[in-house]
Structures are given as C-alpha cells and as structure tokens.
Amino acid sequence: MFADTKRLLEKARRQGYAVGHFNINNMEIVQGIVQAAENLKSPVILSTSEGALKYAGMNFLYELAKTAASLSTVPIVLHLDHGKDLTIIKQAIQIGYSSVMFDGSHLPFEKNVTMTRKVVKMAHKQGVSVEAELGTIGGAEDTVHSRTIVYTDPLKAQEFVRRTGCDFLAVAIGTSHGAYKFKGKAFLNIDLLKEIAMKVSVPLVLHGASGVPHNIVSMAKKFGAKLKDVQGVPDAEIRKAVHNGICKVNTDTDLRIAFDAAVRGFVMKNPSDFDPRHVLGPARDSITKVVEHRIKVLGSGIKHTKG
Ligand code: G3H
Ligand code: 13P
Ligand code: ZN
C-alpha cells in the first residue's frame, strides 16, 4: 500500500533526483498533494509532524494517507516528521508508517547516537526505515524549533551513520524552518554538502527547504496577511543541492502560505459565501500548484508507476 521510503530514496539517489516530502494536516492538503503527484507521475512523501498528530490525530491522518495511496497510481509514502516522543514513534511504527524520523539534533552527539540507534532497532524489526538528524536546522514551527543553525560536521556525520545504522540523514547546510530563512543573500553551503556526501553512504535530506515564492506571498499579502521580510530557498539552490546528494526535500511553509492565501482571497471576495467546500476548494487547488512546482524543481516527475 505505502511505498518503501528507503527504496524510493535510494532509487532517487541513483537516478539523480529528489523526492518531495510534504507536511499534511487535513484532507484538502492530502488531496492537493496527491493530485499534483498524479498529474506529474511522481512519487511523493506525505508527512505528519507531532503537531499535526496533536491537531488531527494519528488515526485520521493515517487513514487519509492510506486512502490517498490506495487510490493513486504513483508511489506514496507516509512518514513521521521530527519525531521526538518515543511513544509517538512506536505508535507510528505499529500503525504502519513507511518511515519515521527521530530528531535528536538538539541532543549532545553521544545521546543522539544512543537514541537514534534505539529507534533504528525498533523500526527495522517492523521493516520501517529511519531518518535521523545531525547538526541543527534553524527556525521555529509548532513543535520544531532551534534558534541557531549548527552546520553538520562531515566526519561526525560519517561516524553517526556508521554507529546508528540510520537509513537517511538530515543535514544542516544553511536552511531554517518557516518563512524567514535568510536575512541577506539566500544561499546553501553546497561545498559542505559535497563533503558530507563524499563521507556518508545513505541518502541525504534537506529540511527547511520551502521557496516562499513571491507570487503566493504577494497574494496572501494582498488579502491581508502580514508577511514582512520573508525569504525562502531559491529554486536554483535546491537544484544544486539535489545535484550534490540531497534525495529528500521537505516543504511545509509553502503549503501553509498557499493555503492561507487562497482562503483569504476567497473569503474577502465572497463575504456572503460560508460553504466550507467553496472556501477550502481553492486552497486545495493552490496546494496542487505549489507541489507541481516543487516536483518540477526536484526532477521527480517522470513515469514512477507503482510496483
Ligand atoms: O518541520 C516542521 C514542520 O513544518 C512541522 O511544523 O510542528 O508546526 O507542524 P509543525
Ligand atoms: P519549511 O518550513 O521550509 O517548509 O520546512 C519544512 C520541514 O523541514 C518539515 O520537516
Ligand atoms: Zn523539518
């Protein structure tokens, strides 16, 4: 039913593209993402943060993703994003997620190794693959935050992967979560990424990768959103990262801004229409457009049918 994350990412690495990871919180977001994947015949990773699980419940999001996967012709993965709570990680493994992330990036190195190793043992017994993180990605979301960026050390990354047995590794090369990623010039440390990719054998993951596209931000602003000095990762930097070893690219903020802009636009233009289907339908379409754009940037939109 769900695709195997590890196999999908290893194939992406061999063939030189990346698979998009998109955060899900409700049905419209799931449908919008999967529609884009179908339109472009691309695999896609649906991902739930602990915040999303608190909002919607694991059973609801699991069933939504399962339904989407069973109706689709492309490989769909269900992944746990930034898992920190071992109880939630265990539940995700038991219910049938394809992969889980253990985020020990806030822990001292040795503790991160020990905890990641523990999650790897637990997950591998059930055929679930594990993403780990070394270094810190900046920025703040509901349940994911770090004030500063600490770049990943390539030698430490090599040791970390060897000792933990993790299946893919999230690296810090200059991105942050959220809409305020750079104060000056927006760039990624591609030289560092090259060094990490030379030392580490598993697929690499880029968090905090939203592009915060100008067209969506202007639409949200036009309808009242206060988004001052936002800046995302330019598409050209994402392409360079994919070219140099990134196989999984995480996007949430772009979906949030697109959803918000469409809802704001609809309610402002149609003050007497209170049908939630009319309000949320355009938001779902906006999600599809954002995801299609990301799939094109990542190069995953080719004939990836199931099986
Ligand atoms: O990386 C973090 C994701 O954007 C999830 O954010 O914890 O607010 O759901 P959240
Ligand atoms: P953005 O905030 O850049 O969308 O990053 C999302 C993310 O990394 C989810 O894990
Ligand atoms: Zn993240």
Short mmCIF file of C-alpha atoms and ligand atoms in Angstrom, two decimals:
data_model
loop_
_atom_site.label_atom_id
_atom_site.label_comp_id
_atom_site.label_asym_id
_atom_site.label_seq_id
_atom_site.Cartn_x
_atom_site.Cartn_y
_atom_site.Cartn_z
CA MET A 1 0.00 0.00 0.00
CA PHE A 2 2.51 2.64 1.09
CA ALA A 3 5.79 2.65 -0.80
CA ASP A 4 9.10 1.79 0.88
CA THR A 5 10.83 5.09 1.72
CA LYS A 6 14.35 3.67 1.74
CA ARG A 7 13.98 2.06 -1.68
CA LEU A 8 12.39 5.20 -3.10
CA LEU A 9 15.21 7.43 -1.87
CA GLU A 10 17.95 5.05 -2.94
CA LYS A 11 16.44 4.95 -6.41
CA ALA A 12 16.26 8.77 -6.44
CA ARG A 13 19.94 8.95 -5.49
CA ARG A 14 20.95 6.52 -8.23
CA GLN A 15 18.95 8.44 -10.81
CA GLY A 16 19.86 11.97 -9.64
CA TYR A 17 16.57 13.47 -8.50
CA ALA A 18 14.91 14.07 -5.10
CA VAL A 19 11.55 13.01 -3.73
CA GLY A 20 9.37 15.75 -2.25
CA HIS A 21 8.29 15.49 1.38
CA PHE A 22 5.13 17.49 2.09
CA ASN A 23 3.56 18.02 5.51
CA ILE A 24 -0.10 17.06 5.87
CA ASN A 25 -2.61 18.35 8.41
CA ASN A 26 -6.04 17.80 6.83
CA MET A 27 -7.87 16.19 3.92
CA GLU A 28 -7.58 19.11 1.48
CA ILE A 29 -3.80 19.19 1.91
CA VAL A 30 -3.53 15.42 1.32
CA GLN A 31 -5.73 15.60 -1.78
CA GLY A 32 -3.94 18.65 -3.15
CA ILE A 33 -0.51 16.99 -2.82
CA VAL A 34 -1.57 13.66 -4.28
CA GLN A 35 -3.31 15.34 -7.22
CA ALA A 36 -0.02 17.03 -8.13
CA ALA A 37 1.87 13.73 -7.81
CA GLU A 38 -0.69 12.07 -10.12
CA ASN A 39 -0.60 14.93 -12.64
CA LEU A 40 3.18 14.68 -12.97
CA LYS A 41 3.54 10.94 -12.34
CA SER A 42 5.85 11.46 -9.39
CA PRO A 43 6.38 9.64 -6.10
CA VAL A 44 5.58 11.72 -3.04
CA ILE A 45 6.16 11.60 0.71
CA LEU A 46 3.21 12.56 2.93
CA SER A 47 4.49 13.52 6.35
CA THR A 48 2.95 14.18 9.76
CA SER A 49 4.68 16.26 12.43
CA GLU A 50 3.90 15.68 16.09
CA GLY A 51 1.98 18.97 15.89
CA ALA A 52 -0.15 17.61 13.02
CA LEU A 53 -0.87 14.46 15.04
CA LYS A 54 -1.91 16.57 18.01
CA TYR A 55 -4.25 18.56 15.76
CA ALA A 56 -5.88 15.78 13.72
CA GLY A 57 -4.98 12.51 15.47
CA MET A 58 -2.76 9.76 14.06
CA ASN A 59 -5.65 7.51 13.06
CA PHE A 60 -7.30 10.22 10.95
CA LEU A 61 -4.12 11.25 9.15
CA TYR A 62 -3.06 7.63 8.68
CA GLU A 63 -6.42 6.71 7.15
CA LEU A 64 -6.40 9.80 4.89
CA ALA A 65 -2.93 8.93 3.63
CA LYS A 66 -3.88 5.26 3.23
CA THR A 67 -6.95 6.16 1.18
CA ALA A 68 -4.87 8.50 -0.98
CA ALA A 69 -2.27 5.77 -1.51
CA SER A 70 -4.84 3.14 -2.40
CA LEU A 71 -6.47 5.42 -4.99
CA SER A 72 -3.21 6.55 -6.56
CA THR A 73 -1.12 5.19 -9.41
CA VAL A 74 2.14 6.64 -8.07
CA PRO A 75 4.24 5.56 -5.05
CA ILE A 76 3.10 7.29 -1.86
CA VAL A 77 4.96 7.18 1.44
CA LEU A 78 3.71 8.01 4.93
CA HIS A 79 6.48 9.41 7.13
CA LEU A 80 6.72 10.74 10.70
CA ASP A 81 8.43 14.15 10.69
CA HIS A 82 10.67 15.32 13.57
CA GLY A 83 9.70 12.51 15.94
CA LYS A 84 10.97 13.26 19.42
CA ASP A 85 8.46 11.41 21.59
CA LEU A 86 9.27 7.68 21.67
CA THR A 87 5.63 6.81 22.37
CA ILE A 88 4.53 8.56 19.15
CA ILE A 89 7.37 6.95 17.20
CA LYS A 90 6.31 3.49 18.45
CA GLN A 91 2.68 4.17 17.51
CA ALA A 92 3.69 5.26 14.01
CA ILE A 93 5.75 2.09 13.55
CA GLN A 94 2.91 -0.09 14.79
CA ILE A 95 0.13 1.54 12.76
CA GLY A 96 2.06 1.13 9.50
CA TYR A 97 4.04 4.26 8.60
CA SER A 98 6.67 3.64 5.90
CA SER A 99 9.36 5.54 7.80
CA VAL A 100 9.94 7.62 10.91
CA MET A 101 12.30 10.44 11.71
CA PHE A 102 13.99 10.52 15.07
CA ASP A 103 15.08 14.11 15.63
CA GLY A 104 17.86 14.07 18.19
CA SER A 105 19.53 17.17 16.73
CA HIS A 106 19.02 19.07 19.99
CA LEU A 107 20.83 16.35 21.99
CA PRO A 108 24.57 16.01 22.64
CA PHE A 109 26.25 13.82 19.98
CA GLU A 110 26.55 10.65 22.13
CA LYS A 111 22.94 10.88 23.33
CA ASN A 112 21.75 11.44 19.74
CA VAL A 113 23.68 8.30 18.69
CA THR A 114 22.21 6.19 21.52
CA MET A 115 18.62 7.32 20.99
CA THR A 116 18.77 7.06 17.19
CA ARG A 117 20.24 3.55 17.47
CA LYS A 118 17.37 2.57 19.77
CA VAL A 119 14.77 3.86 17.28
CA VAL A 120 16.56 2.15 14.37
CA LYS A 121 16.44 -1.23 16.17
CA MET A 122 12.75 -0.79 16.99
CA ALA A 123 11.80 0.36 13.47
CA HIS A 124 13.88 -2.13 11.47
CA LYS A 125 12.21 -5.06 13.26
CA GLN A 126 8.96 -3.92 11.60
CA GLY A 127 10.52 -3.09 8.21
CA VAL A 128 10.22 0.67 8.83
CA SER A 129 13.13 2.90 7.78
CA VAL A 130 14.58 5.72 9.87
CA GLU A 131 15.64 9.29 9.15
CA ALA A 132 17.97 10.90 11.69
CA GLU A 133 19.36 14.42 12.01
CA LEU A 134 22.80 15.76 12.79
CA GLY A 135 23.51 19.48 13.08
CA THR A 136 20.63 21.89 13.60
CA ILE A 137 18.24 23.46 11.16
CA GLY A 138 17.16 26.89 12.38
CA GLY A 139 13.72 28.43 12.70
CA ALA A 140 10.52 27.69 14.60
CA GLU A 141 7.27 25.85 13.95
CA ASP A 142 4.74 24.49 16.47
CA THR A 143 6.82 21.64 17.83
CA VAL A 144 10.08 22.07 15.95
CA HIS A 145 12.43 24.87 16.87
CA SER A 146 16.04 25.85 17.17
CA ARG A 147 17.40 29.34 17.50
CA THR A 148 20.56 28.84 15.52
CA ILE A 149 21.90 26.84 12.61
CA VAL A 150 24.78 24.50 13.51
CA TYR A 151 26.26 23.09 10.31
CA THR A 152 26.67 19.31 10.07
CA ASP A 153 30.27 18.17 10.50
CA PRO A 154 31.09 15.67 7.67
CA LEU A 155 33.34 13.43 9.81
CA LYS A 156 30.81 13.35 12.63
CA ALA A 157 28.11 12.53 10.08
CA GLN A 158 30.15 9.58 8.82
CA GLU A 159 30.62 8.27 12.37
CA PHE A 160 26.94 8.93 13.20
CA VAL A 161 25.61 6.94 10.26
CA ARG A 162 28.02 4.06 10.92
CA ARG A 163 27.13 3.84 14.61
CA THR A 164 23.35 4.36 14.35
CA GLY A 165 22.54 2.40 11.17
CA CYS A 166 20.05 5.14 10.16
CA ASP A 167 18.69 4.86 6.61
CA PHE A 168 18.84 8.56 5.64
CA LEU A 169 20.30 11.63 7.25
CA ALA A 170 19.00 15.19 7.56
CA VAL A 171 21.87 17.65 7.31
CA ALA A 172 22.21 21.31 8.23
CA ILE A 173 23.72 23.27 5.35
CA GLY A 174 22.09 26.67 5.92
CA THR A 175 18.32 26.19 5.84
CA SER A 176 15.78 27.07 8.56
CA HIS A 177 12.18 26.10 9.10
CA GLY A 178 9.49 28.72 8.46
CA ALA A 179 9.21 31.77 6.22
CA TYR A 180 12.18 33.81 7.49
CA LYS A 181 15.17 31.82 6.32
CA PHE A 182 17.78 34.36 5.32
CA LYS A 183 18.47 37.96 6.32
CA GLY A 184 20.80 38.77 3.43
CA LYS A 185 21.68 36.70 0.39
CA ALA A 186 19.90 33.34 0.24
CA PHE A 187 22.36 30.52 -0.34
CA LEU A 188 23.17 26.98 0.81
CA ASN A 189 26.60 25.70 1.79
CA ILE A 190 27.00 23.42 -1.23
CA ASP A 191 30.73 22.83 -0.58
CA LEU A 192 29.86 21.43 2.82
CA LEU A 193 27.13 19.27 1.26
CA LYS A 194 29.68 17.86 -1.21
CA GLU A 195 32.00 16.94 1.67
CA ILE A 196 29.18 15.27 3.61
CA ALA A 197 28.03 13.37 0.51
CA MET A 198 31.56 12.05 0.00
CA LYS A 199 31.72 10.66 3.52
CA VAL A 200 28.15 9.43 4.03
CA SER A 201 26.69 6.49 2.15
CA VAL A 202 22.96 6.99 2.92
CA PRO A 203 20.59 9.39 1.08
CA LEU A 204 20.67 12.95 2.47
CA VAL A 205 17.65 15.05 3.45
CA LEU A 206 17.09 18.81 3.25
CA HIS A 207 14.70 20.30 5.81
CA GLY A 208 13.54 23.90 5.83
CA ALA A 209 13.57 23.88 2.03
CA SER A 210 10.49 25.97 1.20
CA GLY A 211 10.97 28.52 -1.54
CA VAL A 212 8.48 31.02 -0.07
CA PRO A 213 7.55 32.03 -3.65
CA HIS A 214 6.91 35.66 -4.36
CA ASN A 215 3.60 35.10 -6.21
CA ILE A 216 1.99 33.31 -3.26
CA VAL A 217 3.36 35.71 -0.69
CA SER A 218 2.02 38.70 -2.68
CA MET A 219 -1.40 37.10 -2.95
CA ALA A 220 -1.51 36.41 0.81
CA LYS A 221 -0.38 39.97 1.49
CA LYS A 222 -2.94 41.40 -0.94
CA PHE A 223 -5.66 39.77 1.12
CA GLY A 224 -4.34 40.95 4.47
CA ALA A 225 -1.54 38.57 5.57
CA LYS A 226 1.30 40.27 7.41
CA LEU A 227 4.44 38.71 5.96
CA LYS A 228 7.31 41.15 6.20
CA ASP A 229 10.85 40.29 5.03
CA VAL A 230 10.06 36.64 4.29
CA GLN A 231 12.70 34.76 2.29
CA GLY A 232 12.91 31.13 1.18
CA VAL A 233 15.47 28.90 -0.53
CA PRO A 234 15.78 29.85 -4.22
CA ASP A 235 14.91 27.07 -6.69
CA ALA A 236 18.44 27.28 -8.13
CA GLU A 237 19.93 26.43 -4.70
CA ILE A 238 17.55 23.48 -4.33
CA ARG A 239 18.61 22.19 -7.76
CA LYS A 240 22.30 22.46 -6.77
CA ALA A 241 21.56 20.59 -3.52
CA VAL A 242 19.77 17.80 -5.41
CA HIS A 243 22.66 17.63 -7.86
CA ASN A 244 25.05 17.15 -4.93
CA GLY A 245 23.38 14.39 -2.94
CA ILE A 246 20.08 15.61 -1.46
CA CYS A 247 17.43 12.95 -2.18
CA LYS A 248 14.52 14.12 0.02
CA VAL A 249 13.38 17.74 0.20
CA ASN A 250 10.96 18.88 2.93
CA THR A 251 8.29 21.50 2.27
CA ASP A 252 5.65 22.77 4.66
CA THR A 253 5.76 26.58 4.78
CA ASP A 254 4.98 26.97 1.05
CA LEU A 255 1.86 24.84 1.53
CA ARG A 256 0.80 26.90 4.53
CA ILE A 257 1.18 30.23 2.76
CA ALA A 258 -0.57 28.94 -0.39
CA PHE A 259 -3.47 27.52 1.64
CA ASP A 260 -3.77 30.70 3.68
CA ALA A 261 -3.61 32.98 0.62
CA ALA A 262 -6.38 31.05 -1.14
CA VAL A 263 -8.66 31.04 1.91
CA ARG A 264 -8.07 34.75 2.50
CA GLY A 265 -8.70 35.51 -1.19
CA PHE A 266 -11.94 33.56 -1.27
CA VAL A 267 -13.47 34.94 1.90
CA MET A 268 -12.54 38.51 1.05
CA LYS A 269 -14.01 38.25 -2.46
CA ASN A 270 -17.08 36.30 -1.36
CA PRO A 271 -18.14 37.69 2.00
CA SER A 272 -21.59 36.12 1.88
CA ASP A 273 -20.49 32.59 0.89
CA PHE A 274 -19.95 30.46 4.01
CA ASP A 275 -19.84 27.00 2.40
CA PRO A 276 -16.59 25.35 3.62
CA ARG A 277 -16.30 23.48 0.30
CA HIS A 278 -16.19 26.81 -1.53
CA VAL A 279 -13.71 28.22 0.97
CA LEU A 280 -11.36 25.21 1.01
CA GLY A 281 -11.62 24.05 -2.62
CA PRO A 282 -9.39 26.87 -3.96
CA ALA A 283 -6.92 26.20 -1.12
CA ARG A 284 -6.70 22.56 -2.22
CA ASP A 285 -6.04 23.68 -5.82
CA SER A 286 -3.32 26.05 -4.61
CA ILE A 287 -1.62 23.19 -2.79
CA THR A 288 -1.61 21.22 -6.07
CA LYS A 289 0.08 24.12 -7.91
CA VAL A 290 2.77 24.51 -5.25
CA VAL A 291 3.51 20.78 -5.20
CA GLU A 292 3.64 20.59 -9.01
CA HIS A 293 6.23 23.36 -8.98
CA ARG A 294 8.30 21.56 -6.34
CA ILE A 295 8.14 18.25 -8.23
CA LYS A 296 9.47 20.02 -11.33
CA VAL A 297 12.34 21.58 -9.36
CA LEU A 298 13.23 18.22 -7.78
CA GLY A 299 13.08 16.38 -11.10
CA SER A 300 10.93 13.52 -9.74
CA GLY A 301 8.08 13.93 -12.19
CA ILE A 302 8.59 11.08 -14.57
CA LYS A 303 6.97 7.73 -15.03
CA HIS A 304 7.03 6.32 -11.50
CA THR A 305 4.07 3.99 -11.51
CA LYS A 306 3.52 1.60 -8.60
CA GLY A 307 5.12 -1.80 -8.35
O1 G3H B 1 9.49 20.98 10.19
C1 G3H B 1 8.46 21.27 10.71
C2 G3H B 1 7.15 21.24 10.04
O2 G3H B 1 6.95 22.42 9.31
C3 G3H B 1 6.07 20.95 11.01
O3 G3H B 1 5.71 22.04 11.76
O4 G3H B 1 5.41 21.28 14.13
O5 G3H B 1 4.20 23.30 13.22
O6 G3H B 1 3.54 21.00 12.47
P1 G3H B 1 4.65 21.89 12.98
P1 13P B 2 9.82 24.58 5.58
O1 13P B 2 9.43 25.33 6.84
O2 13P B 2 10.93 25.28 4.87
O3 13P B 2 8.68 24.29 4.70
O4 13P B 2 10.45 23.17 6.07
C1 13P B 2 9.58 22.10 6.36
C2 13P B 2 10.30 20.96 7.00
O5 13P B 2 11.51 20.90 7.09
C3 13P B 2 9.47 19.87 7.54
O6 13P B 2 10.23 18.91 8.19
ZN ZN B 3 11.94 19.82 9.20
#
